Amino acid sequence: MATLLLATAASYASEPEDLRGPDVTIIAGEERTVYEYRQNGHLRMVKIVPHWGKPYYLFPRDQTAGFGDLEEADMLLPTWVIVEF
């Protein structure tokens, strides 16, 4: 069992930078917590969790512009999850 865990840990450590998951920056405020998800230095997703109410995500108005980088978008629109199953 220990050998399997060491082999798995070694495989994660040797992953190239471009195959890593997103970097998450958590910004805690008095009224909300903001999660910024970045991949290869580009802002890909923003999740906002207010202390009162439902969490929501910010998406660009035109998702075809900016190559998926939210910092390049002209306007971000809030989007809520209606149903999860």
PDB file of C-alpha atoms in Angstrom:
ATOM      1  CA  MET A   1       0.000   0.000   0.000  1.00  0.00           C
ATOM      2  CA  ALA A   2       2.812   2.437   0.864  1.00  0.00           C
ATOM      3  CA  THR A   3       4.512   1.724  -2.451  1.00  0.00           C
ATOM      4  CA  LEU A   4       1.335   2.616  -4.338  1.00  0.00           C
ATOM      5  CA  LEU A   5       1.002   5.911  -2.455  1.00  0.00           C
ATOM      6  CA  LEU A   6       4.629   6.854  -3.125  1.00  0.00           C
ATOM      7  CA  ALA A   7       4.290   6.051  -6.824  1.00  0.00           C
ATOM      8  CA  THR A   8       1.119   8.143  -7.072  1.00  0.00           C
ATOM      9  CA  ALA A   9       2.714  11.086  -5.253  1.00  0.00           C
ATOM     10  CA  ALA A  10       5.758  10.921  -7.521  1.00  0.00           C
ATOM     11  CA  SER A  11       3.579  10.980 -10.637  1.00  0.00           C
ATOM     12  CA  TYR A  12       1.779  14.145  -9.419  1.00  0.00           C
ATOM     13  CA  ALA A  13       5.058  15.867  -8.628  1.00  0.00           C
ATOM     14  CA  SER A  14       6.401  15.265 -12.136  1.00  0.00           C
ATOM     15  CA  GLU A  15       3.402  16.773 -13.990  1.00  0.00           C
ATOM     16  CA  PRO A  16       4.266  19.557 -16.444  1.00  0.00           C
ATOM     17  CA  GLU A  17       3.034  23.066 -15.592  1.00  0.00           C
ATOM     18  CA  ASP A  18       0.427  23.107 -18.382  1.00  0.00           C
ATOM     19  CA  LEU A  19      -1.326  19.982 -17.040  1.00  0.00           C
ATOM     20  CA  ARG A  20      -1.825  21.320 -13.533  1.00  0.00           C
ATOM     21  CA  GLY A  21      -5.244  22.311 -12.301  1.00  0.00           C
ATOM     22  CA  PRO A  22      -6.276  25.904 -11.746  1.00  0.00           C
ATOM     23  CA  ASP A  23      -4.750  28.138  -9.092  1.00  0.00           C
ATOM     24  CA  VAL A  24      -7.438  29.429  -6.723  1.00  0.00           C
ATOM     25  CA  THR A  25      -7.186  32.787  -4.985  1.00  0.00           C
ATOM     26  CA  ILE A  26      -9.626  33.264  -2.104  1.00  0.00           C
ATOM     27  CA  ILE A  27     -10.511  36.835  -1.189  1.00  0.00           C
ATOM     28  CA  ALA A  28     -12.545  37.005   2.020  1.00  0.00           C
ATOM     29  CA  GLY A  29     -14.530  40.146   2.702  1.00  0.00           C
ATOM     30  CA  GLU A  30     -17.109  41.243   5.235  1.00  0.00           C
ATOM     31  CA  GLU A  31     -20.106  40.567   2.989  1.00  0.00           C
ATOM     32  CA  ARG A  32     -18.790  37.963   0.522  1.00  0.00           C
ATOM     33  CA  THR A  33     -15.984  35.571  -0.364  1.00  0.00           C
ATOM     34  CA  VAL A  34     -14.574  35.659  -3.900  1.00  0.00           C
ATOM     35  CA  TYR A  35     -12.853  32.658  -5.496  1.00  0.00           C
ATOM     36  CA  GLU A  36     -10.701  33.494  -8.550  1.00  0.00           C
ATOM     37  CA  TYR A  37      -9.685  30.487 -10.644  1.00  0.00           C
ATOM     38  CA  ARG A  38      -6.607  31.045 -12.827  1.00  0.00           C
ATOM     39  CA  GLN A  39      -4.941  28.672 -15.266  1.00  0.00           C
ATOM     40  CA  ASN A  40      -1.609  29.536 -16.880  1.00  0.00           C
ATOM     41  CA  GLY A  41      -1.984  33.079 -15.523  1.00  0.00           C
ATOM     42  CA  HIS A  42      -5.393  33.679 -17.178  1.00  0.00           C
ATOM     43  CA  LEU A  43      -8.506  34.347 -15.106  1.00  0.00           C
ATOM     44  CA  ARG A  44     -10.905  31.560 -16.130  1.00  0.00           C
ATOM     45  CA  MET A  45     -13.735  31.673 -13.586  1.00  0.00           C
ATOM     46  CA  VAL A  46     -14.955  33.806 -10.687  1.00  0.00           C
ATOM     47  CA  LYS A  47     -17.248  32.387  -7.989  1.00  0.00           C
ATOM     48  CA  ILE A  48     -18.800  34.727  -5.455  1.00  0.00           C
ATOM     49  CA  VAL A  49     -20.261  33.376  -2.223  1.00  0.00           C
ATOM     50  CA  PRO A  50     -22.190  36.065  -0.354  1.00  0.00           C
ATOM     51  CA  HIS A  51     -22.699  35.632   3.378  1.00  0.00           C
ATOM     52  CA  TRP A  52     -26.435  35.939   2.719  1.00  0.00           C
ATOM     53  CA  GLY A  53     -27.941  34.429  -0.437  1.00  0.00           C
ATOM     54  CA  LYS A  54     -26.936  31.923  -3.096  1.00  0.00           C
ATOM     55  CA  PRO A  55     -23.438  31.678  -4.622  1.00  0.00           C
ATOM     56  CA  TYR A  56     -23.085  32.889  -8.199  1.00  0.00           C
ATOM     57  CA  TYR A  57     -20.526  32.921 -11.005  1.00  0.00           C
ATOM     58  CA  LEU A  58     -19.367  35.736 -13.278  1.00  0.00           C
ATOM     59  CA  PHE A  59     -19.277  34.961 -17.000  1.00  0.00           C
ATOM     60  CA  PRO A  60     -18.343  37.229 -19.911  1.00  0.00           C
ATOM     61  CA  ARG A  61     -21.198  38.719 -21.918  1.00  0.00           C
ATOM     62  CA  ASP A  62     -19.563  37.517 -25.164  1.00  0.00           C
ATOM     63  CA  GLN A  63     -17.940  34.148 -24.415  1.00  0.00           C
ATOM     64  CA  THR A  64     -16.301  33.987 -27.856  1.00  0.00           C
ATOM     65  CA  ALA A  65     -14.106  37.058 -27.233  1.00  0.00           C
ATOM     66  CA  GLY A  66     -10.974  37.188 -25.087  1.00  0.00           C
ATOM     67  CA  PHE A  67      -9.931  33.545 -25.530  1.00  0.00           C
ATOM     68  CA  GLY A  68     -11.480  32.570 -22.182  1.00  0.00           C
ATOM     69  CA  ASP A  69      -9.605  35.172 -20.127  1.00  0.00           C
ATOM     70  CA  LEU A  70     -12.148  37.050 -18.006  1.00  0.00           C
ATOM     71  CA  GLU A  71      -9.813  40.027 -17.629  1.00  0.00           C
ATOM     72  CA  GLU A  72     -10.150  40.596 -21.389  1.00  0.00           C
ATOM     73  CA  ALA A  73     -13.977  40.586 -21.301  1.00  0.00           C
ATOM     74  CA  ASP A  74     -15.807  43.876 -21.748  1.00  0.00           C
ATOM     75  CA  MET A  75     -18.590  42.961 -19.268  1.00  0.00           C
ATOM     76  CA  LEU A  76     -19.143  40.169 -16.746  1.00  0.00           C
ATOM     77  CA  LEU A  77     -22.673  38.965 -16.017  1.00  0.00           C
ATOM     78  CA  PRO A  78     -23.772  37.110 -12.868  1.00  0.00           C
ATOM     79  CA  THR A  79     -25.115  33.586 -13.344  1.00  0.00           C
ATOM     80  CA  TRP A  80     -26.770  31.448 -10.662  1.00  0.00           C
ATOM     81  CA  VAL A  81     -27.107  27.665 -10.516  1.00  0.00           C
ATOM     82  CA  ILE A  82     -30.836  26.886 -10.653  1.00  0.00           C
ATOM     83  CA  VAL A  83     -30.839  23.090 -10.214  1.00  0.00           C
ATOM     84  CA  GLU A  84     -28.131  20.626  -9.186  1.00  0.00           C
ATOM     85  CA  PHE A  85     -28.518  16.867  -9.140  1.00  0.00           C
TER      86      PHE A  85
END
